[in-house]
XYZ file of C-alpha atoms in Angstrom:
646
model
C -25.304 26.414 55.715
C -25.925 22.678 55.124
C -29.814 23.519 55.399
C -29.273 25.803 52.517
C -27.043 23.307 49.849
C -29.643 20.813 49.448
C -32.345 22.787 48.324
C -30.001 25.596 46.135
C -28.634 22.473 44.606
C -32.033 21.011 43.591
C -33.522 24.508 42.772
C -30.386 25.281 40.093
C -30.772 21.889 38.598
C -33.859 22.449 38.299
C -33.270 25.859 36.793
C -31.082 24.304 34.580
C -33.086 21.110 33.185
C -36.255 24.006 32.403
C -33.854 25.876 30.551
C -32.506 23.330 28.338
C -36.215 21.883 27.612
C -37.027 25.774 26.551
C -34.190 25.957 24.152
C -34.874 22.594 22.318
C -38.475 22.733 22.066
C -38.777 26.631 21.450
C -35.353 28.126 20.073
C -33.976 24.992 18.280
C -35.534 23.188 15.691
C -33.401 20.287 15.060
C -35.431 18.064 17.169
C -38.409 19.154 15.905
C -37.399 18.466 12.309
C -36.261 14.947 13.334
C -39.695 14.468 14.814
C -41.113 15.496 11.628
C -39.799 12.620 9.372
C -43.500 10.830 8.570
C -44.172 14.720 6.327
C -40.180 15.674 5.690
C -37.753 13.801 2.802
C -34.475 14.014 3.102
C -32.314 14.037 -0.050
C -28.560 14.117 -0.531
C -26.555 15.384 -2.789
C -22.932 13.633 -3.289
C -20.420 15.766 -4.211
C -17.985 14.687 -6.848
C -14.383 13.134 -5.314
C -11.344 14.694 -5.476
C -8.823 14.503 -8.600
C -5.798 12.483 -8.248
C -3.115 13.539 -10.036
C 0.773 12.834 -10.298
C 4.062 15.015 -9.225
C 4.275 16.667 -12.344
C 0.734 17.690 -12.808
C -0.504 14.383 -14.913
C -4.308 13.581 -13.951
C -4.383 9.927 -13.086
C -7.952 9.698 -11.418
C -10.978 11.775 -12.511
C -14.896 10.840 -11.993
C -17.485 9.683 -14.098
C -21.527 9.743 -13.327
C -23.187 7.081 -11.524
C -27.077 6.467 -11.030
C -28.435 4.156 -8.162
C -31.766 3.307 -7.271
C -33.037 4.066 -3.721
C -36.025 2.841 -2.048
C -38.042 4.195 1.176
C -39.436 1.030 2.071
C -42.906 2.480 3.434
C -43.558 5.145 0.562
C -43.522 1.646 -1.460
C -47.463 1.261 -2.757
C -49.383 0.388 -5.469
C -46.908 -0.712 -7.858
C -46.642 -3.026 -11.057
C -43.930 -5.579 -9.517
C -43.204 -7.336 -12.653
C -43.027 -4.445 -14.867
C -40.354 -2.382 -12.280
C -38.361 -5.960 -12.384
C -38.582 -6.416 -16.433
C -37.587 -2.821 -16.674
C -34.237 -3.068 -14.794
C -33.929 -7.459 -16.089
C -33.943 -8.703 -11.989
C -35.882 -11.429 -10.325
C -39.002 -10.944 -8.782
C -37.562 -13.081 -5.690
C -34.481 -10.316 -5.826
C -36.909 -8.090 -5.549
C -38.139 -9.346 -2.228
C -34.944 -9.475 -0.807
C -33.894 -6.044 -1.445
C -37.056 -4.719 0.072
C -37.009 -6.596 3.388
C -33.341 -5.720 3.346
C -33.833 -2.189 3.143
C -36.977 -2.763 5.736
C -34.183 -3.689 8.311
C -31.970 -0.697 7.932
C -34.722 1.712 8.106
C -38.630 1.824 6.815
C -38.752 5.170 6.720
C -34.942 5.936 5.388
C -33.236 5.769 2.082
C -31.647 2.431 1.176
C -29.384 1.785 -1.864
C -31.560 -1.420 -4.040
C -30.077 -1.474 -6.975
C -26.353 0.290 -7.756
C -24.705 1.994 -10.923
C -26.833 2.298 -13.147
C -25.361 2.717 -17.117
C -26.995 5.492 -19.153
C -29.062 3.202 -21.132
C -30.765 1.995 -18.045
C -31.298 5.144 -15.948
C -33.005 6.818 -19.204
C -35.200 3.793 -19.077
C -36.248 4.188 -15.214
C -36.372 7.585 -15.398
C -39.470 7.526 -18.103
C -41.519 6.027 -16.145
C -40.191 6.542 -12.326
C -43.630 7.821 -11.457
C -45.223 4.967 -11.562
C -42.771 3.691 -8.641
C -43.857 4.991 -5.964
C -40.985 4.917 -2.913
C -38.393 4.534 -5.449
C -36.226 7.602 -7.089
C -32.694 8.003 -8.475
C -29.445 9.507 -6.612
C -26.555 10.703 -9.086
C -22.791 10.052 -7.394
C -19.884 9.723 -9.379
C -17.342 7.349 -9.754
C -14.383 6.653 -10.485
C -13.025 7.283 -13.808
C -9.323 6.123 -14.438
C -6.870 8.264 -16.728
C -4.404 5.225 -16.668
C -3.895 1.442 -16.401
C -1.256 1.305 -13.663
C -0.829 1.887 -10.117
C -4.018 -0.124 -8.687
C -2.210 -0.673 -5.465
C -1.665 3.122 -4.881
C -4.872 4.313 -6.262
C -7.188 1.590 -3.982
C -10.704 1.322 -5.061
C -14.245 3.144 -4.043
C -16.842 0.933 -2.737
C -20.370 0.869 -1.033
C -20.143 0.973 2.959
C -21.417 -1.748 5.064
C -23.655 -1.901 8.105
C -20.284 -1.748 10.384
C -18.964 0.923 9.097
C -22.751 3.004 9.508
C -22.416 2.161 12.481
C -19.347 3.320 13.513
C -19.267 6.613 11.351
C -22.423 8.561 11.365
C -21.726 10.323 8.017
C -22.464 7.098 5.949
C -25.656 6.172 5.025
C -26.937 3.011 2.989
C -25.540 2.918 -0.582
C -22.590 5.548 0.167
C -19.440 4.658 -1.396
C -15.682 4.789 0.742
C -12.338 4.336 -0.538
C -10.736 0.994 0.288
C -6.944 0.784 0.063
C -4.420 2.639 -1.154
C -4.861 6.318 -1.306
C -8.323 6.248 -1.658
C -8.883 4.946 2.249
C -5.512 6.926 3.197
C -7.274 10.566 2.006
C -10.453 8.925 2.300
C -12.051 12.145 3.786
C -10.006 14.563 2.433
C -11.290 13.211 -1.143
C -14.920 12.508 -0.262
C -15.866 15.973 0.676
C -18.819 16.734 2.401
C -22.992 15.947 0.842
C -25.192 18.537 0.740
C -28.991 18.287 2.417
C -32.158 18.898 1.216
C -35.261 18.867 3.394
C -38.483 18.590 1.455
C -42.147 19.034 3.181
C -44.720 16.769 1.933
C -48.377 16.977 2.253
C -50.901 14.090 4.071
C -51.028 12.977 0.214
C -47.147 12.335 0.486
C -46.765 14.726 -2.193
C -43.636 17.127 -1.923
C -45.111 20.781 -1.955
C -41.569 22.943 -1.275
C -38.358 23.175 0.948
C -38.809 22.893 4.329
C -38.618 26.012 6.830
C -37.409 27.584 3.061
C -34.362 26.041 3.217
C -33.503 26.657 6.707
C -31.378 23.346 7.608
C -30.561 22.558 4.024
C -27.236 22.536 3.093
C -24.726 22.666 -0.425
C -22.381 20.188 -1.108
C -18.716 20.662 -0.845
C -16.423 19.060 -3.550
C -13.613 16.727 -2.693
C -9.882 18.188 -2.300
C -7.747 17.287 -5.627
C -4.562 15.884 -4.396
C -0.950 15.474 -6.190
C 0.612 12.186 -5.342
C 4.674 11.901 -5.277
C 4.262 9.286 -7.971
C 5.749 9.850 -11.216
C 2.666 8.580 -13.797
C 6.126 7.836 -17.063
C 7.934 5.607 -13.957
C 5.374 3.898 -12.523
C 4.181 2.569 -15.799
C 7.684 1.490 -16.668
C 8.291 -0.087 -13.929
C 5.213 -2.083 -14.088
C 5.916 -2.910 -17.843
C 9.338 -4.482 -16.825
C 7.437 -6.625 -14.043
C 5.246 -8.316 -16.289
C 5.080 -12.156 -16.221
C 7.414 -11.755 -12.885
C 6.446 -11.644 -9.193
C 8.074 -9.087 -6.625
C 8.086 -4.922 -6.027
C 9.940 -2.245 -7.293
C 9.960 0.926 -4.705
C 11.925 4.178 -5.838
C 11.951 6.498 -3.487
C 13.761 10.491 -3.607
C 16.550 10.878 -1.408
C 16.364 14.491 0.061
C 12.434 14.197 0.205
C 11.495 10.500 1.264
C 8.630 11.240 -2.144
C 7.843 7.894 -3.430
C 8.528 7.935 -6.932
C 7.360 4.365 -8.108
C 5.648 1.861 -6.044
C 5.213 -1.388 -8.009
C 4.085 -4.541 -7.146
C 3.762 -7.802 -9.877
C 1.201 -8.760 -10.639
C -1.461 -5.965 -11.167
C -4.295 -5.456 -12.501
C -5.905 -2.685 -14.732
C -7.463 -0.333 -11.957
C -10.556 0.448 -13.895
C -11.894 -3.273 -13.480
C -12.927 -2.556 -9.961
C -15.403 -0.042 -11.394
C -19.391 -0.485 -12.002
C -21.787 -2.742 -11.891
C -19.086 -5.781 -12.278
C -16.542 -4.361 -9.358
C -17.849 -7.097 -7.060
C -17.572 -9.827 -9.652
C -13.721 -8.893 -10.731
C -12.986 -8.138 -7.454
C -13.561 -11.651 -6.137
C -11.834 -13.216 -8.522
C -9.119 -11.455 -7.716
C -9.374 -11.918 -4.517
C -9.396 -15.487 -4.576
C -6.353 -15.823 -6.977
C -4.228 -17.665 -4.428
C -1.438 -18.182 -7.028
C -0.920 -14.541 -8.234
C -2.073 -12.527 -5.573
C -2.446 -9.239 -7.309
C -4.436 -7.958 -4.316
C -1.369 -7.870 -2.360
C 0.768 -5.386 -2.609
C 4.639 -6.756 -2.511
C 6.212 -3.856 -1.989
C 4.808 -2.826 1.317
C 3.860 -6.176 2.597
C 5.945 -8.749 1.446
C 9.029 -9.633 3.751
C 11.774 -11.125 2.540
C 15.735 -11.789 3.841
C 17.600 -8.813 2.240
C 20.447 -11.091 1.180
C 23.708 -9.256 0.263
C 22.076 -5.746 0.347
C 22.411 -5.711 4.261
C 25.896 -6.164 3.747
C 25.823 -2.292 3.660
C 24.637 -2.187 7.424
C 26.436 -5.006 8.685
C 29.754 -2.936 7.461
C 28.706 0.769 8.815
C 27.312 -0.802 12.122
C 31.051 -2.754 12.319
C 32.827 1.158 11.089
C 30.981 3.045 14.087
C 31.735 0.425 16.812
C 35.308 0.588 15.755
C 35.053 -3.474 14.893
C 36.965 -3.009 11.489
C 38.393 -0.413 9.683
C 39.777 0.660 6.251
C 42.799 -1.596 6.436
C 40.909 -4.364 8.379
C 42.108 -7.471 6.258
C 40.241 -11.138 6.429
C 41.396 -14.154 4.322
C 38.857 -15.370 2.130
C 39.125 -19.202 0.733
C 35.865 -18.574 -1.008
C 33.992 -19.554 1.693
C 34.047 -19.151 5.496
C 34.141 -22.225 8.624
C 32.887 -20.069 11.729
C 31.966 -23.600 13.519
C 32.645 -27.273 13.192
C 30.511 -28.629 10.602
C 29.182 -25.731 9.754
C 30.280 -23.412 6.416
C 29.668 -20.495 4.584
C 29.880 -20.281 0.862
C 31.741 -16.871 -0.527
C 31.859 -15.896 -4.493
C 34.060 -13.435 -4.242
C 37.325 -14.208 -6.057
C 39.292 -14.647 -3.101
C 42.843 -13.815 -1.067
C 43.114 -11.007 1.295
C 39.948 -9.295 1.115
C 39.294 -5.596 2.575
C 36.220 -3.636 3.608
C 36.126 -1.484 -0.117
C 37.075 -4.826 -2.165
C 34.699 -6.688 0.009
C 31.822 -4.451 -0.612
C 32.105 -4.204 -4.086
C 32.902 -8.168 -4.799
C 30.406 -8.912 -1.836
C 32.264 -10.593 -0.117
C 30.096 -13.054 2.625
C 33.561 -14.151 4.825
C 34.511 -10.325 4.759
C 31.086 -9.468 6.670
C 30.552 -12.668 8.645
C 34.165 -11.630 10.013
C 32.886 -8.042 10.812
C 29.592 -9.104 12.167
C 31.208 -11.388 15.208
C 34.057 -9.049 15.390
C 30.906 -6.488 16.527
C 28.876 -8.925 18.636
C 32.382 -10.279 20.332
C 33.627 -6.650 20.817
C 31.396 -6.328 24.315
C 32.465 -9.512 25.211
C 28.758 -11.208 25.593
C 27.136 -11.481 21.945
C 23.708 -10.942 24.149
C 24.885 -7.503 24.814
C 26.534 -6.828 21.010
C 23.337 -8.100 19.552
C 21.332 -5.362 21.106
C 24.028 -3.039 20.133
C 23.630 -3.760 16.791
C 19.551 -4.371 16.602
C 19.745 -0.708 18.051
C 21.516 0.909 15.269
C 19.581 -0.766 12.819
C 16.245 0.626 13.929
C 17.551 4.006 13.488
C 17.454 3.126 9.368
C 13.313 2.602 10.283
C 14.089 -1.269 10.161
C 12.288 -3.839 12.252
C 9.199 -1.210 12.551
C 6.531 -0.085 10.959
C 7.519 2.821 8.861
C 4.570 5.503 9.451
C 4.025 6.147 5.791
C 0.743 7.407 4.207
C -0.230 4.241 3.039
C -2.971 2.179 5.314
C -0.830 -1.563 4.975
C 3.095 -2.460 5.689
C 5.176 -4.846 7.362
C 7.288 -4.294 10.190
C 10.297 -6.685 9.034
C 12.176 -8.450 11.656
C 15.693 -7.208 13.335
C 16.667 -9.645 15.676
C 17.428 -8.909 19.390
C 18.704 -10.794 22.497
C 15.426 -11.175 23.438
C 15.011 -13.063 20.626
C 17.718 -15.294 20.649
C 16.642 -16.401 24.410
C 13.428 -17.967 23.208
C 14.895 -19.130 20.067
C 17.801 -21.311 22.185
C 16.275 -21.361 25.776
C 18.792 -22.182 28.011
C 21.688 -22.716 25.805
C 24.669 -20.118 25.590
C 24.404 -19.000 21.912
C 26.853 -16.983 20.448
C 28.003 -14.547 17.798
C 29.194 -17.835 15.082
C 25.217 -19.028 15.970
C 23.871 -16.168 14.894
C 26.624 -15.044 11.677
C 24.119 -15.517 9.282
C 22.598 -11.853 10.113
C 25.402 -10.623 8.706
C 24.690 -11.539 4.938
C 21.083 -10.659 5.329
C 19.624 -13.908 5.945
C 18.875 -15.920 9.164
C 16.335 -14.096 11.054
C 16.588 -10.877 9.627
C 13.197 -9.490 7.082
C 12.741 -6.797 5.144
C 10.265 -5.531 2.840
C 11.015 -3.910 -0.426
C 10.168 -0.233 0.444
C 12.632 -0.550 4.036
C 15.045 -1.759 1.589
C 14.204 1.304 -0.808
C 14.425 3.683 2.817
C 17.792 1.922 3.428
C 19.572 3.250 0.303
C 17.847 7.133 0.504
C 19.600 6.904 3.866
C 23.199 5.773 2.201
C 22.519 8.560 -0.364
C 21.837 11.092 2.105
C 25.278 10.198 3.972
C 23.173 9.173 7.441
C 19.367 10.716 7.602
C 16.162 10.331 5.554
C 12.756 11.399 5.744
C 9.683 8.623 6.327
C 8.463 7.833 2.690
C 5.407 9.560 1.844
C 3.207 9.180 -1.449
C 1.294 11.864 -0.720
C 2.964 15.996 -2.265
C 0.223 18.038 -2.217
C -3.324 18.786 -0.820
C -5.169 21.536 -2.508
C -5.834 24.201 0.582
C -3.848 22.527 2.914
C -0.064 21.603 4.125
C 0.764 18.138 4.589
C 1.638 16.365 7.674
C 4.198 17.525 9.428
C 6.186 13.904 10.291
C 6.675 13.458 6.384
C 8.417 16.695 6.607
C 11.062 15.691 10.091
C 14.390 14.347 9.416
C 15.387 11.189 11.057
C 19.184 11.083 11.518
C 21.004 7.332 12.296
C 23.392 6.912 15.053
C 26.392 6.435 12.370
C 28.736 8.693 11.677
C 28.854 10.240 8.333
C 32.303 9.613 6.963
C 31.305 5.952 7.544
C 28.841 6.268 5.109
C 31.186 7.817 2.514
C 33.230 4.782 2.898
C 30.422 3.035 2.301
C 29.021 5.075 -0.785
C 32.768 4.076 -2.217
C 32.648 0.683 -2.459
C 28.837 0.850 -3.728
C 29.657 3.157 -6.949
C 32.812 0.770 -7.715
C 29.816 -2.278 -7.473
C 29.202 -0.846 -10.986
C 33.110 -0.185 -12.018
C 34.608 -3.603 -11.453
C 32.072 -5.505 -8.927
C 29.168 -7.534 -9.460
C 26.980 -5.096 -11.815
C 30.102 -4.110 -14.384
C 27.660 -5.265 -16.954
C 24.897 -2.871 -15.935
C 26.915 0.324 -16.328
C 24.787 3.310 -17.364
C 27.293 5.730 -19.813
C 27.177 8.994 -17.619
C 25.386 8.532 -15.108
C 27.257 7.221 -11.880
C 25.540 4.945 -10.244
C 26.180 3.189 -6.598
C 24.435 -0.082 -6.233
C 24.353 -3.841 -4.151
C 23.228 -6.969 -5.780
C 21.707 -9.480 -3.463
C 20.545 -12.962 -3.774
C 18.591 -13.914 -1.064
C 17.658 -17.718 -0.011
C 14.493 -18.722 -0.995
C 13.087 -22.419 0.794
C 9.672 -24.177 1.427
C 9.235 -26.905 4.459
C 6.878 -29.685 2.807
C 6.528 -32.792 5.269
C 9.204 -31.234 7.904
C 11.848 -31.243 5.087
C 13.470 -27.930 3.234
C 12.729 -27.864 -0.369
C 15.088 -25.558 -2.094
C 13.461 -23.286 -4.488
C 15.090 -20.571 -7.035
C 16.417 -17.647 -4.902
C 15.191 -14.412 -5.412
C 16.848 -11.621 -7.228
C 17.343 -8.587 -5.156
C 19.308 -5.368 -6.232
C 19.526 -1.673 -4.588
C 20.952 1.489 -5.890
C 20.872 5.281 -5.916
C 22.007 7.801 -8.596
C 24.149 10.073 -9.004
C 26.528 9.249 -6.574
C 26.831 12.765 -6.147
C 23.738 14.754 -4.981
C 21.095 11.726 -5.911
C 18.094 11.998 -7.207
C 16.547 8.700 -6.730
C 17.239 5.835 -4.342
C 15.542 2.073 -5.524
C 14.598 -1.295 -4.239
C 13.672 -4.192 -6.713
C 13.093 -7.664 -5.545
C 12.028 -10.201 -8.365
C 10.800 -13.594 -6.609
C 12.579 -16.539 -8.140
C 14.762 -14.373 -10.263
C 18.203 -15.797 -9.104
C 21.120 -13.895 -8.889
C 20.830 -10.132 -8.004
C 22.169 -9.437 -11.678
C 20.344 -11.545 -13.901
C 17.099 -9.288 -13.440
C 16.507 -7.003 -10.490
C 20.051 -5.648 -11.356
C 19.331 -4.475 -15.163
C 15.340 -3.592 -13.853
C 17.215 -1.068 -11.445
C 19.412 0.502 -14.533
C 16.549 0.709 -16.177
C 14.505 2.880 -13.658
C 17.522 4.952 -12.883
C 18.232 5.779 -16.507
C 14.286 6.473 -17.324
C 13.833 8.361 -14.722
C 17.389 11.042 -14.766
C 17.436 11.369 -18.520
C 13.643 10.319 -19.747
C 15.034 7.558 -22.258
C 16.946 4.612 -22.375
C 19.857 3.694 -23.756
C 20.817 0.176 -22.361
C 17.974 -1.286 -24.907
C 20.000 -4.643 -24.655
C 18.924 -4.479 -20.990
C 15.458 -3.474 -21.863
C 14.958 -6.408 -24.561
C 15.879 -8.682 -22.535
C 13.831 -8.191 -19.418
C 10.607 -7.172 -20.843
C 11.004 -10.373 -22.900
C 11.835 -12.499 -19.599
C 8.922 -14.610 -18.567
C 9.088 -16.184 -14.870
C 5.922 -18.177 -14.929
C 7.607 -21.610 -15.719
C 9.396 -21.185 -12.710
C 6.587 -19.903 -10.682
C 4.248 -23.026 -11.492
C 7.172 -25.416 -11.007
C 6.854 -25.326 -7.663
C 3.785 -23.619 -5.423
C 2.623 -24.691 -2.182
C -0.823 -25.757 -1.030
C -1.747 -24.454 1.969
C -4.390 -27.326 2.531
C -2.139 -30.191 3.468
C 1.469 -29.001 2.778
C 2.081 -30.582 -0.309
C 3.994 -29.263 -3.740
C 2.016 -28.541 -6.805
C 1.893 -27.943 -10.458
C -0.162 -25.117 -11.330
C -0.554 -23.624 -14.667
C -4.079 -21.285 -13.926
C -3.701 -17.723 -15.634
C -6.136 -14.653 -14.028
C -7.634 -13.155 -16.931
C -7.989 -10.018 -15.174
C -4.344 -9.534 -14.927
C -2.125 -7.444 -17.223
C -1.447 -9.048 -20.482
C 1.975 -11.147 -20.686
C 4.699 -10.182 -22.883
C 6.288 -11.450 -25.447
C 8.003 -14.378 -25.157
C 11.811 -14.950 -26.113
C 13.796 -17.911 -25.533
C 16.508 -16.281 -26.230
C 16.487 -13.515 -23.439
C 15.530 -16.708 -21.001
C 18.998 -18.576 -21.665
C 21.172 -15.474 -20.973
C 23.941 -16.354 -18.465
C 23.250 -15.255 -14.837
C 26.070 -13.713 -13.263
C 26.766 -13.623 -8.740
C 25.517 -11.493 -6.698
């Protein structure tokens, strides 16, 4: 038997290996058409990108028509250099460079030289393309913007790089990809797929017909149209009432997790980041250090929640059976939870309980029911986790798994954390208190915050924020579609949702009331600080204010944090009535509220104080990005109205 296996063994192998060589060099012709490159052109034909369009139907992206140059660096002969380089106004050294550049990805392949050309110019080129040899035109499209907002959803198209050849076969030199946003999110679901062409040539290099008729070639296949959960009449409100401010606005529908608005100040006009001066614009955006508008606050900036988290401090407190509805604390508008040490309260004081509290925000209220929690297992290591754990059902302290390819994770604190914060020292619940009011080391970014108050609407569940509705042909992923239910109990919440809609009644956003619509809402005014030369520089806090509406089977939960906008009701607080009102009943009625906050410019307060990152120091800075969305008017007036706690 073992005389037998060697030579079976090296007789099927054998078998095997002659079979395969038949097949490839008889049967299949792929190989032989790769082999035939020196007499075959390839040419591709890009199919147009997919529409983008909003939840009610409104186109927001469409395509325009886009000519590029390409070059086969060693069908190159014979030609008039300086005419070709007159003809399209570039440098005979340019020149040069393009060629050996395109020598290096190929000599025998297409390379991109020269991108997007305007009409004017490819009618020009195309006259006379016969006296240039190695060079013809490739039509794509691009992208063709229906409006001026939502750059940080939309992303941008541009040309791939040698990495990304590398790493994805499909690409080839000059092919375009969508970068950010939605555009790299859907990325292949938009592109669709190029069609082929294989074209024989004779010894003369002249093309005489299809090759094999047609055999391999192949037709193009338009990108899928998409709907995006964006409403196009929000989104531009939103981003009207942001101008001359810094921060995010994130509206998100309750029984869905569809984002409705994603705004981030400042923006920028999408369409800039189209043709031949995309590059230019979008290094000078960029490289706005001051501004940012590259970077989208809503997903990635992280920020202590301030008095928002006040809402998870109490229901976390509720389900552990720390407080409960007649739970009564003594507040001397302010709180001493260690010697020395003190925390300020603005509530108006006396015997303060958990619906009073929420609704005057009260900080000695929720201090008292955070170390009540922690002190409840008797070791504030174990309480900690106890808490940290309930918190992550809300999606906090991770990243969210939304459609979107950038996001924060936030920060909820553990035990864990605590031990390398104070190694070897026995901290405690009164070390730690400041968790309760949503600062010490707790972080949050806008949209969590936006995810926080879909989950109080919902009474306990939500579903991961998605900006994505609908993909034409297709059904879209099944996690945006999965309910995530927290580990508190549901009446809790309704205690909760209580206290929030009286906020607007008699709390700290009386003045913001919408007539007939009932609102339920937090204002938060979260700490805002700078270390220059190992000392704390107090800046202007930020203004921070969530809310959901109606109170009763809501239709939109929001998040708006304005950086250096003080108290939670002096601007994120009327920006969140605003939204609310615009988007239940289409118009708005609170124009006082509207007046004043397009009117209010923050940029005074922005270049008071801004940080260099060289050597730590404070500056003055008074540069203005041209690029960026015009400011509005300005109104001294609207500036000098009084700013009411948070």
């Amino acid at each position: 038997m073992r005389k037998v296996l060697l030579p079976t063994i090296i007789f099927v192998a054998t078998a095997l290996l002659v079979l395969r060589l038949f097949y490839l060099q008889v049967i299949d012709d792929t190989l032989k058409l790769k082999s035939d490159n020196n007499a075959i052109k390839i040419k591709y034909e890009y199919p147009e990108r997919g529409y983008i369009y909003d939840r009610n139907g409104k186109l927001l992206v469409a395509n325009q028509p886009s000519y590029d140059i390409m070059v086969i660096p060693k069908d190159v002969k014979d030609i008039d250099t300086m005419e070709f380089c007159q003809l399209l106004n570039i440098t005979k050294e340019d020149f040069l460079k393009k060629i050996a550049k395109a020598k290096v990805y190929s000599p025998r392949l297409p390379s991109l030289f020269l991108a997007q050309l305007n009409k004017k110019e490819y009618a020009a080129f195309q006259e006379v393309q016969r006296n240039f040899s190695g060079f013809y035109i490739q039509k794509r499209s691009l992208r063709d913007y229906q409006v001026s907002v939502g750059a940080n959803i939309f992303g941008f198209i541009t040309q791939v790089n040698e990495s990304i050849i590398e790493k994805n076969k499909y690409y080839k030199s000059g092919d375009l990809i969508g970068k950010q946003g939605v555009e790299e999110s859907y990325e292949e679901i938009l592109r669709g797929i190029k069609g082929v062409k294989y074209i024989q040539r004779d010894k003369y290099n002249r093309e005489i017909g299809s090759y094999k008729e047609g055999r391999f070639d192949t037709i193009a296949e338009q990108g899928k149209d998409i709907n995006l959960t964006i409403d196009a009449v929000l989104q531009q409100y939103g981003e009207e009432l942001m101008v001359n401010k810094r921060g995010g606005i994130v509206a998100i529908e309750p029984k869905t997790g569809e984002i409705l608005a994603l705004v981030t100040a400042p923006s920028y006009d999408p369409s800039i980041l189209v043709g031949r001066q995309r590059s230019k614009n979008y290094t000078m955006l960029y490289h706005d250090s001051i501004a940012k508008p590259l970077y989208d606050r809503g997903l990635l900036a992280q920020y202590p929640p301030g008095s928002p988290f006040k809402i998870l401090t109490g229901l976390v407190a509720l389900q552990e059976g720390a407080i409960d509805l007649n739970t009564s604390v003594v507040c001397n508008h302010g709180f001493s939870f260690a010697p020395g040490r003190f925390m300020r309260c603005h509530c108006h004081g006396g015997v303060v309980q958990l619906h009073r509290g929420i609704y005057e925000s009260c900080n000695t209220f929720f201090s008292t029911s955070y170390m009540r929690t922690l002190d409840k297992f008797g070791n504030a290591s174990v309480g900690v986790d106890v808490w940290s754990k309930h918190l992550k059902t809300f999606g906090l302290g991770e990243f969210m798994g939304y459609d979107l390819p950038t996001g924060r994770r936030g920060n909820i604190p553990n035990s864990k954390t605590y031990k390398k914060i104070y190694p070897g020292w026995r901290w405690s619940s009164k070390t730690i208190v400041s968790n309760a009011i949503g600062q010490g080391e707790v972080l949050m970014t806008p949209i969590q915050l936006a995810n926080m108050m879909a989950t109080v609407a919902n009474r306990g569940y939500y579903y991961t924020p998605h900006i994505i509705k609908k993909i034409k042909g297709e059904v879209i992923d099944k996690k945006f579609r999965t309910k995530h239910v927290t580990t508190i109990n549901k009446e809790h919440f309704e205690t909760m949702v209580s206290g929030l809609f009286d906020v607007y009644n008699f709390g700290t956003a009386s003045g913001l009331r919408v007539e007939g619509i009932d609102i339920c809402g937090k204002t938060g005014t979260a700490e805002n600080f700078t270390i220059i030369d190992g000392k704390r520089v107090q800046l202007k806090d930020h203004s921070i204010f969530v809310a959901f509406a109606p109170k009763d089977n809501p239709k939109i939960a929001i998040a708006i944090l304005v950086e250096n906008g003080g108290y939670g009701a002096t601007i994120a607080g009327p920006i969140a009535s605003l939204m609310l009102e615009k988007y239940i009943r289409g118009k708005i009625t609170r124009k006082d509220l509207e007046t004043r906050i397009l009117a209010r410019d923050l940029r005074p307060e922005y270049n008071r104080f801004i940080k260099n990152p060289v050597n730590d120091t404070l500056i003055n800075v008074t540069k203005t990005n041209t690029l960026l969305k015009p400011a509005a008017k300005d109104s001294s007036a609207a500036n000098k109205s009084a700013a009411s706690q948070g």
